[in-house]
Amino acid sequence: MVANQPEKENPVPAFGLAARDQSGVLSPFNFSRRATGEKDVKFKVIYCGICHSDLHMIKNEWGTSTYPLVPGHEIVGEVTEVGSQVEKFKVGDRVGVGCIVGSCRSCDNCSNSIENYCPKMILTYAGTYHDGTVTYGGYSDVMVCDEHFVVRVPDALPLDAAAPLLCAGITLYSPLRYYGLDKPGIHLGIVGLGGLGHVGVKFAKAMGAKVTVISTSPAKKQEAIERHGADSFLVSRDQEQMKAAMGTLDGIIDTVSAVHPIMPLIGLLKTHGKLVLVGAPEKPLELPVFPLLMGRKIVGGSCIGGMKETQEMLDFAAKHNITADIEVISADYVNTAMQRLEKGDVKYRFVIDVAKTMQA
């Protein structure tokens, strides 16, 4: 069911920025949120990060978008109301919502706290909620969400720089933990030093890993090592460098969402090495099998994380002072930011100052 009049569908007035078609241009949008239910948390949105997937979605590049579309799944703010049965939060708490706002809560995945892999998982925006209404994201002034899908933002983290952790942070933290790449002494490669990669370097270093950043751009070497603390840097287009590094890495996390060859990356792995893909290229990658057989190597994937692990990630980030590198922007700059994001012109995450600049 798509609402004919989004502003009248629910009782709570809301204001945000929406794309109306595949041009991806965002413009002011009046809509509505549901009333705060028994288990719901209502909060004022203060900041919202801009994820590269927002760019894909506003232009329907994955073919799953519904319009009008309010993007945003790196949402932080302050609780203004809680339902009568809410146990974890109170008015005034600092909270966040990431990529999902619902799941079936009863399947094996949900029972094992990996709601992100639930077949009925509900995305924070452009999804269909349990009541049949369309979900709208965080480029908006207010959110209402079931408390199970809300996380607490520790006081030690600044809200603006913590927002991107709700997608970029958990996207890197989860595979580090799951694939056992979080042990001191592990030699880890991270492909790409963008919104995902730079956060991955910080988490891996805090876990005690030795980190090599792998990039097509030699210009990123200085910032990878001096700014983010990587131990070494590898230019993937430099045949000599790649050859010298063959068989040296325990694992690689590949954050690149463009089509690229993975054969050279598999070559960098030690026996039993793991290549984990977290970027989502639009077209299939070519997977050479022979190099996998000859080293009992693994190619795997990972997509965000469950709610328990997302809270664990935020607590770990607070303990180790990990935040995203951000550029805070006003709401009226969003379309320009999207153009810059498309060109890779951001270090490393745009964050919208929703509370101060998004007014109806």
JSON list of N, CA, C and O in Angstrom, two decimals, residues 289-328:
[
{"chain": "A", "resi": 289, "resn": "VAL", "atom": "N", "xyz": [38.33, -19.66, -9.47]},
{"chain": "A", "resi": 289, "resn": "VAL", "atom": "CA", "xyz": [38.26, -20.71, -8.45]},
{"chain": "A", "resi": 289, "resn": "VAL", "atom": "C", "xyz": [39.62, -21.31, -8.12]},
{"chain": "A", "resi": 289, "resn": "VAL", "atom": "O", "xyz": [39.91, -21.64, -6.96]},
{"chain": "A", "resi": 290, "resn": "PHE", "atom": "N", "xyz": [40.47, -21.45, -9.13]},
{"chain": "A", "resi": 290, "resn": "PHE", "atom": "CA", "xyz": [41.74, -22.15, -8.93]},
{"chain": "A", "resi": 290, "resn": "PHE", "atom": "C", "xyz": [42.56, -21.58, -7.76]},
{"chain": "A", "resi": 290, "resn": "PHE", "atom": "O", "xyz": [43.06, -22.34, -6.92]},
{"chain": "A", "resi": 291, "resn": "PRO", "atom": "N", "xyz": [42.70, -20.25, -7.66]},
{"chain": "A", "resi": 291, "resn": "PRO", "atom": "CA", "xyz": [43.48, -19.71, -6.53]},
{"chain": "A", "resi": 291, "resn": "PRO", "atom": "C", "xyz": [42.85, -20.00, -5.17]},
{"chain": "A", "resi": 291, "resn": "PRO", "atom": "O", "xyz": [43.55, -20.03, -4.15]},
{"chain": "A", "resi": 292, "resn": "LEU", "atom": "N", "xyz": [41.54, -20.22, -5.14]},
{"chain": "A", "resi": 292, "resn": "LEU", "atom": "CA", "xyz": [40.89, -20.59, -3.87]},
{"chain": "A", "resi": 292, "resn": "LEU", "atom": "C", "xyz": [41.28, -22.02, -3.48]},
{"chain": "A", "resi": 292, "resn": "LEU", "atom": "O", "xyz": [41.57, -22.31, -2.32]},
{"chain": "A", "resi": 293, "resn": "LEU", "atom": "N", "xyz": [41.27, -22.90, -4.49]},
{"chain": "A", "resi": 293, "resn": "LEU", "atom": "CA", "xyz": [41.59, -24.30, -4.22]},
{"chain": "A", "resi": 293, "resn": "LEU", "atom": "C", "xyz": [43.03, -24.46, -3.72]},
{"chain": "A", "resi": 293, "resn": "LEU", "atom": "O", "xyz": [43.29, -25.27, -2.84]},
{"chain": "A", "resi": 294, "resn": "MET", "atom": "N", "xyz": [43.92, -23.67, -4.28]},
{"chain": "A", "resi": 294, "resn": "MET", "atom": "CA", "xyz": [45.34, -23.85, -3.99]},
{"chain": "A", "resi": 294, "resn": "MET", "atom": "C", "xyz": [45.80, -23.25, -2.66]},
{"chain": "A", "resi": 294, "resn": "MET", "atom": "O", "xyz": [46.98, -23.30, -2.33]},
{"chain": "A", "resi": 295, "resn": "GLY", "atom": "N", "xyz": [44.87, -22.68, -1.91]},
{"chain": "A", "resi": 295, "resn": "GLY", "atom": "CA", "xyz": [45.27, -22.16, -0.60]},
{"chain": "A", "resi": 295, "resn": "GLY", "atom": "C", "xyz": [44.17, -22.31, 0.44]},
{"chain": "A", "resi": 295, "resn": "GLY", "atom": "O", "xyz": [44.22, -21.71, 1.50]},
{"chain": "A", "resi": 296, "resn": "ARG", "atom": "N", "xyz": [43.15, -23.13, 0.10]},
{"chain": "A", "resi": 296, "resn": "ARG", "atom": "CA", "xyz": [41.99, -23.28, 0.96]},
{"chain": "A", "resi": 296, "resn": "ARG", "atom": "C", "xyz": [41.50, -21.91, 1.43]},
{"chain": "A", "resi": 296, "resn": "ARG", "atom": "O", "xyz": [41.30, -21.64, 2.62]},
{"chain": "A", "resi": 297, "resn": "LYS", "atom": "N", "xyz": [41.34, -21.02, 0.47]},
{"chain": "A", "resi": 297, "resn": "LYS", "atom": "CA", "xyz": [40.94, -19.64, 0.77]},
{"chain": "A", "resi": 297, "resn": "LYS", "atom": "C", "xyz": [39.43, -19.48, 0.68]},
{"chain": "A", "resi": 297, "resn": "LYS", "atom": "O", "xyz": [38.74, -20.28, 0.04]},
{"chain": "A", "resi": 298, "resn": "ILE", "atom": "N", "xyz": [38.94, -18.45, 1.31]},
{"chain": "A", "resi": 298, "resn": "ILE", "atom": "CA", "xyz": [37.50, -18.21, 1.39]},
{"chain": "A", "resi": 298, "resn": "ILE", "atom": "C", "xyz": [37.17, -16.84, 0.81]},
{"chain": "A", "resi": 298, "resn": "ILE", "atom": "O", "xyz": [37.86, -15.86, 1.11]},
{"chain": "A", "resi": 299, "resn": "VAL", "atom": "N", "xyz": [36.10, -16.78, 0.02]},
{"chain": "A", "resi": 299, "resn": "VAL", "atom": "CA", "xyz": [35.52, -15.49, -0.35]},
{"chain": "A", "resi": 299, "resn": "VAL", "atom": "C", "xyz": [34.15, -15.43, 0.32]},
{"chain": "A", "resi": 299, "resn": "VAL", "atom": "O", "xyz": [33.32, -16.32, 0.13]},
{"chain": "A", "resi": 300, "resn": "GLY", "atom": "N", "xyz": [33.93, -14.42, 1.14]},
{"chain": "A", "resi": 300, "resn": "GLY", "atom": "CA", "xyz": [32.68, -14.30, 1.88]},
{"chain": "A", "resi": 300, "resn": "GLY", "atom": "C", "xyz": [32.09, -12.92, 1.74]},
{"chain": "A", "resi": 300, "resn": "GLY", "atom": "O", "xyz": [32.64, -12.05, 1.06]},
{"chain": "A", "resi": 301, "resn": "GLY", "atom": "N", "xyz": [30.95, -12.73, 2.37]},
{"chain": "A", "resi": 301, "resn": "GLY", "atom": "CA", "xyz": [30.30, -11.43, 2.36]},
{"chain": "A", "resi": 301, "resn": "GLY", "atom": "C", "xyz": [29.80, -11.07, 3.74]},
{"chain": "A", "resi": 301, "resn": "GLY", "atom": "O", "xyz": [29.82, -11.90, 4.66]},
{"chain": "A", "resi": 302, "resn": "SER", "atom": "N", "xyz": [29.35, -9.84, 3.89]},
{"chain": "A", "resi": 302, "resn": "SER", "atom": "CA", "xyz": [28.80, -9.39, 5.17]},
{"chain": "A", "resi": 302, "resn": "SER", "atom": "C", "xyz": [27.97, -8.14, 4.92]},
{"chain": "A", "resi": 302, "resn": "SER", "atom": "O", "xyz": [28.31, -7.31, 4.08]},
{"chain": "A", "resi": 303, "resn": "CYS", "atom": "N", "xyz": [26.84, -8.04, 5.63]},
{"chain": "A", "resi": 303, "resn": "CYS", "atom": "CA", "xyz": [25.94, -6.90, 5.45]},
{"chain": "A", "resi": 303, "resn": "CYS", "atom": "C", "xyz": [25.52, -6.36, 6.81]},
{"chain": "A", "resi": 303, "resn": "CYS", "atom": "O", "xyz": [24.86, -7.05, 7.58]},
{"chain": "A", "resi": 304, "resn": "ILE", "atom": "N", "xyz": [25.90, -5.16, 7.12]},
{"chain": "A", "resi": 304, "resn": "ILE", "atom": "CA", "xyz": [25.66, -4.48, 8.41]},
{"chain": "A", "resi": 304, "resn": "ILE", "atom": "C", "xyz": [25.79, -5.44, 9.58]},
{"chain": "A", "resi": 304, "resn": "ILE", "atom": "O", "xyz": [26.72, -6.26, 9.63]},
{"chain": "A", "resi": 305, "resn": "GLY", "atom": "N", "xyz": [24.88, -5.40, 10.56]},
{"chain": "A", "resi": 305, "resn": "GLY", "atom": "CA", "xyz": [24.96, -6.27, 11.72]},
{"chain": "A", "resi": 305, "resn": "GLY", "atom": "C", "xyz": [23.63, -6.25, 12.46]},
{"chain": "A", "resi": 305, "resn": "GLY", "atom": "O", "xyz": [22.76, -5.42, 12.17]},
{"chain": "A", "resi": 306, "resn": "GLY", "atom": "N", "xyz": [23.46, -7.17, 13.38]},
{"chain": "A", "resi": 306, "resn": "GLY", "atom": "CA", "xyz": [22.23, -7.20, 14.18]},
{"chain": "A", "resi": 306, "resn": "GLY", "atom": "C", "xyz": [22.24, -6.10, 15.24]},
{"chain": "A", "resi": 306, "resn": "GLY", "atom": "O", "xyz": [23.22, -5.38, 15.43]},
{"chain": "A", "resi": 307, "resn": "MET", "atom": "N", "xyz": [21.13, -5.99, 15.95]},
{"chain": "A", "resi": 307, "resn": "MET", "atom": "CA", "xyz": [20.98, -4.88, 16.90]},
{"chain": "A", "resi": 307, "resn": "MET", "atom": "C", "xyz": [21.93, -5.03, 18.10]},
{"chain": "A", "resi": 307, "resn": "MET", "atom": "O", "xyz": [22.53, -4.05, 18.55]},
{"chain": "A", "resi": 308, "resn": "LYS", "atom": "N", "xyz": [22.09, -6.25, 18.60]},
{"chain": "A", "resi": 308, "resn": "LYS", "atom": "CA", "xyz": [22.99, -6.48, 19.74]},
{"chain": "A", "resi": 308, "resn": "LYS", "atom": "C", "xyz": [24.42, -6.10, 19.36]},
{"chain": "A", "resi": 308, "resn": "LYS", "atom": "O", "xyz": [25.14, -5.44, 20.12]},
{"chain": "A", "resi": 309, "resn": "GLU", "atom": "N", "xyz": [24.85, -6.52, 18.15]},
{"chain": "A", "resi": 309, "resn": "GLU", "atom": "CA", "xyz": [26.21, -6.23, 17.71]},
{"chain": "A", "resi": 309, "resn": "GLU", "atom": "C", "xyz": [26.39, -4.75, 17.39]},
{"chain": "A", "resi": 309, "resn": "GLU", "atom": "O", "xyz": [27.48, -4.19, 17.59]},
{"chain": "A", "resi": 310, "resn": "THR", "atom": "N", "xyz": [25.34, -4.09, 16.91]},
{"chain": "A", "resi": 310, "resn": "THR", "atom": "CA", "xyz": [25.44, -2.65, 16.62]},
{"chain": "A", "resi": 310, "resn": "THR", "atom": "C", "xyz": [25.67, -1.86, 17.90]},
{"chain": "A", "resi": 310, "resn": "THR", "atom": "O", "xyz": [26.49, -0.94, 17.94]},
{"chain": "A", "resi": 311, "resn": "GLN", "atom": "N", "xyz": [24.98, -2.25, 18.98]},
{"chain": "A", "resi": 311, "resn": "GLN", "atom": "CA", "xyz": [25.21, -1.59, 20.26]},
{"chain": "A", "resi": 311, "resn": "GLN", "atom": "C", "xyz": [26.62, -1.88, 20.77]},
{"chain": "A", "resi": 311, "resn": "GLN", "atom": "O", "xyz": [27.31, -0.99, 21.27]},
{"chain": "A", "resi": 312, "resn": "GLU", "atom": "N", "xyz": [27.05, -3.12, 20.60]},
{"chain": "A", "resi": 312, "resn": "GLU", "atom": "CA", "xyz": [28.42, -3.51, 21.00]},
{"chain": "A", "resi": 312, "resn": "GLU", "atom": "C", "xyz": [29.46, -2.67, 20.24]},
{"chain": "A", "resi": 312, "resn": "GLU", "atom": "O", "xyz": [30.45, -2.22, 20.81]},
{"chain": "A", "resi": 313, "resn": "MET", "atom": "N", "xyz": [29.21, -2.45, 18.95]},
{"chain": "A", "resi": 313, "resn": "MET", "atom": "CA", "xyz": [30.12, -1.65, 18.12]},
{"chain": "A", "resi": 313, "resn": "MET", "atom": "C", "xyz": [30.21, -0.22, 18.63]},
{"chain": "A", "resi": 313, "resn": "MET", "atom": "O", "xyz": [31.30, 0.36, 18.74]},
{"chain": "A", "resi": 314, "resn": "LEU", "atom": "N", "xyz": [29.06, 0.37, 18.96]},
{"chain": "A", "resi": 314, "resn": "LEU", "atom": "CA", "xyz": [29.06, 1.76, 19.47]},
{"chain": "A", "resi": 314, "resn": "LEU", "atom": "C", "xyz": [29.81, 1.85, 20.80]},
{"chain": "A", "resi": 314, "resn": "LEU", "atom": "O", "xyz": [30.56, 2.80, 21.03]},
{"chain": "A", "resi": 315, "resn": "ASP", "atom": "N", "xyz": [29.61, 0.87, 21.67]},
{"chain": "A", "resi": 315, "resn": "ASP", "atom": "CA", "xyz": [30.29, 0.87, 22.96]},
{"chain": "A", "resi": 315, "resn": "ASP", "atom": "C", "xyz": [31.80, 0.71, 22.77]},
{"chain": "A", "resi": 315, "resn": "ASP", "atom": "O", "xyz": [32.61, 1.36, 23.45]},
{"chain": "A", "resi": 316, "resn": "PHE", "atom": "N", "xyz": [32.20, -0.14, 21.82]},
{"chain": "A", "resi": 316, "resn": "PHE", "atom": "CA", "xyz": [33.62, -0.32, 21.49]},
{"chain": "A", "resi": 316, "resn": "PHE", "atom": "C", "xyz": [34.20, 0.98, 20.94]},
{"chain": "A", "resi": 316, "resn": "PHE", "atom": "O", "xyz": [35.31, 1.39, 21.29]},
{"chain": "A", "resi": 317, "resn": "ALA", "atom": "N", "xyz": [33.43, 1.64, 20.06]},
{"chain": "A", "resi": 317, "resn": "ALA", "atom": "CA", "xyz": [33.89, 2.90, 19.47]},
{"chain": "A", "resi": 317, "resn": "ALA", "atom": "C", "xyz": [34.09, 3.97, 20.55]},
{"chain": "A", "resi": 317, "resn": "ALA", "atom": "O", "xyz": [35.07, 4.72, 20.52]},
{"chain": "A", "resi": 318, "resn": "ALA", "atom": "N", "xyz": [33.17, 4.01, 21.52]},
{"chain": "A", "resi": 318, "resn": "ALA", "atom": "CA", "xyz": [33.29, 4.99, 22.61]},
{"chain": "A", "resi": 318, "resn": "ALA", "atom": "C", "xyz": [34.53, 4.71, 23.45]},
{"chain": "A", "resi": 318, "resn": "ALA", "atom": "O", "xyz": [35.29, 5.62, 23.81]},
{"chain": "A", "resi": 319, "resn": "LYS", "atom": "N", "xyz": [34.76, 3.43, 23.71]},
{"chain": "A", "resi": 319, "resn": "LYS", "atom": "CA", "xyz": [35.91, 3.03, 24.54]},
{"chain": "A", "resi": 319, "resn": "LYS", "atom": "C", "xyz": [37.24, 3.38, 23.86]},
{"chain": "A", "resi": 319, "resn": "LYS", "atom": "O", "xyz": [38.20, 3.77, 24.52]},
{"chain": "A", "resi": 320, "resn": "HIS", "atom": "N", "xyz": [37.27, 3.27, 22.54]},
{"chain": "A", "resi": 320, "resn": "HIS", "atom": "CA", "xyz": [38.53, 3.47, 21.79]},
{"chain": "A", "resi": 320, "resn": "HIS", "atom": "C", "xyz": [38.54, 4.79, 21.01]},
{"chain": "A", "resi": 320, "resn": "HIS", "atom": "O", "xyz": [39.42, 5.00, 20.18]},
{"chain": "A", "resi": 321, "resn": "ASN", "atom": "N", "xyz": [37.55, 5.64, 21.30]},
{"chain": "A", "resi": 321, "resn": "ASN", "atom": "CA", "xyz": [37.51, 6.97, 20.69]},
{"chain": "A", "resi": 321, "resn": "ASN", "atom": "C", "xyz": [37.50, 6.92, 19.16]},
{"chain": "A", "resi": 321, "resn": "ASN", "atom": "O", "xyz": [38.24, 7.63, 18.49]},
{"chain": "A", "resi": 322, "resn": "ILE", "atom": "N", "xyz": [36.64, 6.04, 18.63]},
{"chain": "A", "resi": 322, "resn": "ILE", "atom": "CA", "xyz": [36.54, 5.88, 17.18]},
{"chain": "A", "resi": 322, "resn": "ILE", "atom": "C", "xyz": [35.31, 6.60, 16.66]},
{"chain": "A", "resi": 322, "resn": "ILE", "atom": "O", "xyz": [34.19, 6.35, 17.12]},
{"chain": "A", "resi": 323, "resn": "THR", "atom": "N", "xyz": [35.52, 7.52, 15.73]},
{"chain": "A", "resi": 323, "resn": "THR", "atom": "CA", "xyz": [34.42, 8.19, 15.05]},
{"chain": "A", "resi": 323, "resn": "THR", "atom": "C", "xyz": [34.74, 8.25, 13.56]},
{"chain": "A", "resi": 323, "resn": "THR", "atom": "O", "xyz": [35.86, 7.99, 13.14]},
{"chain": "A", "resi": 324, "resn": "ALA", "atom": "N", "xyz": [33.74, 8.61, 12.78]},
{"chain": "A", "resi": 324, "resn": "ALA", "atom": "CA", "xyz": [33.97, 8.82, 11.35]},
{"chain": "A", "resi": 324, "resn": "ALA", "atom": "C", "xyz": [34.53, 10.22, 11.13]},
{"chain": "A", "resi": 324, "resn": "ALA", "atom": "O", "xyz": [34.29, 11.13, 11.92]},
{"chain": "A", "resi": 325, "resn": "ASP", "atom": "N", "xyz": [35.30, 10.38, 10.06]},
{"chain": "A", "resi": 325, "resn": "ASP", "atom": "CA", "xyz": [35.75, 11.72, 9.64]},
{"chain": "A", "resi": 325, "resn": "ASP", "atom": "C", "xyz": [34.62, 12.32, 8.81]},
{"chain": "A", "resi": 325, "resn": "ASP", "atom": "O", "xyz": [34.22, 11.73, 7.80]},
{"chain": "A", "resi": 326, "resn": "ILE", "atom": "N", "xyz": [34.14, 13.47, 9.21]},
{"chain": "A", "resi": 326, "resn": "ILE", "atom": "CA", "xyz": [32.90, 13.98, 8.61]},
{"chain": "A", "resi": 326, "resn": "ILE", "atom": "C", "xyz": [33.03, 15.41, 8.11]},
{"chain": "A", "resi": 326, "resn": "ILE", "atom": "O", "xyz": [33.93, 16.16, 8.52]},
{"chain": "A", "resi": 327, "resn": "GLU", "atom": "N", "xyz": [32.11, 15.78, 7.24]},
{"chain": "A", "resi": 327, "resn": "GLU", "atom": "CA", "xyz": [31.90, 17.16, 6.83]},
{"chain": "A", "resi": 327, "resn": "GLU", "atom": "C", "xyz": [30.43, 17.45, 7.10]},
{"chain": "A", "resi": 327, "resn": "GLU", "atom": "O", "xyz": [29.54, 16.87, 6.46]},
{"chain": "A", "resi": 328, "resn": "VAL", "atom": "N", "xyz": [30.16, 18.31, 8.07]},
{"chain": "A", "resi": 328, "resn": "VAL", "atom": "CA", "xyz": [28.78, 18.63, 8.43]},
{"chain": "A", "resi": 328, "resn": "VAL", "atom": "C", "xyz": [28.23, 19.65, 7.43]},
{"chain": "A", "resi": 328, "resn": "VAL", "atom": "O", "xyz": [28.89, 20.65, 7.12]}
]
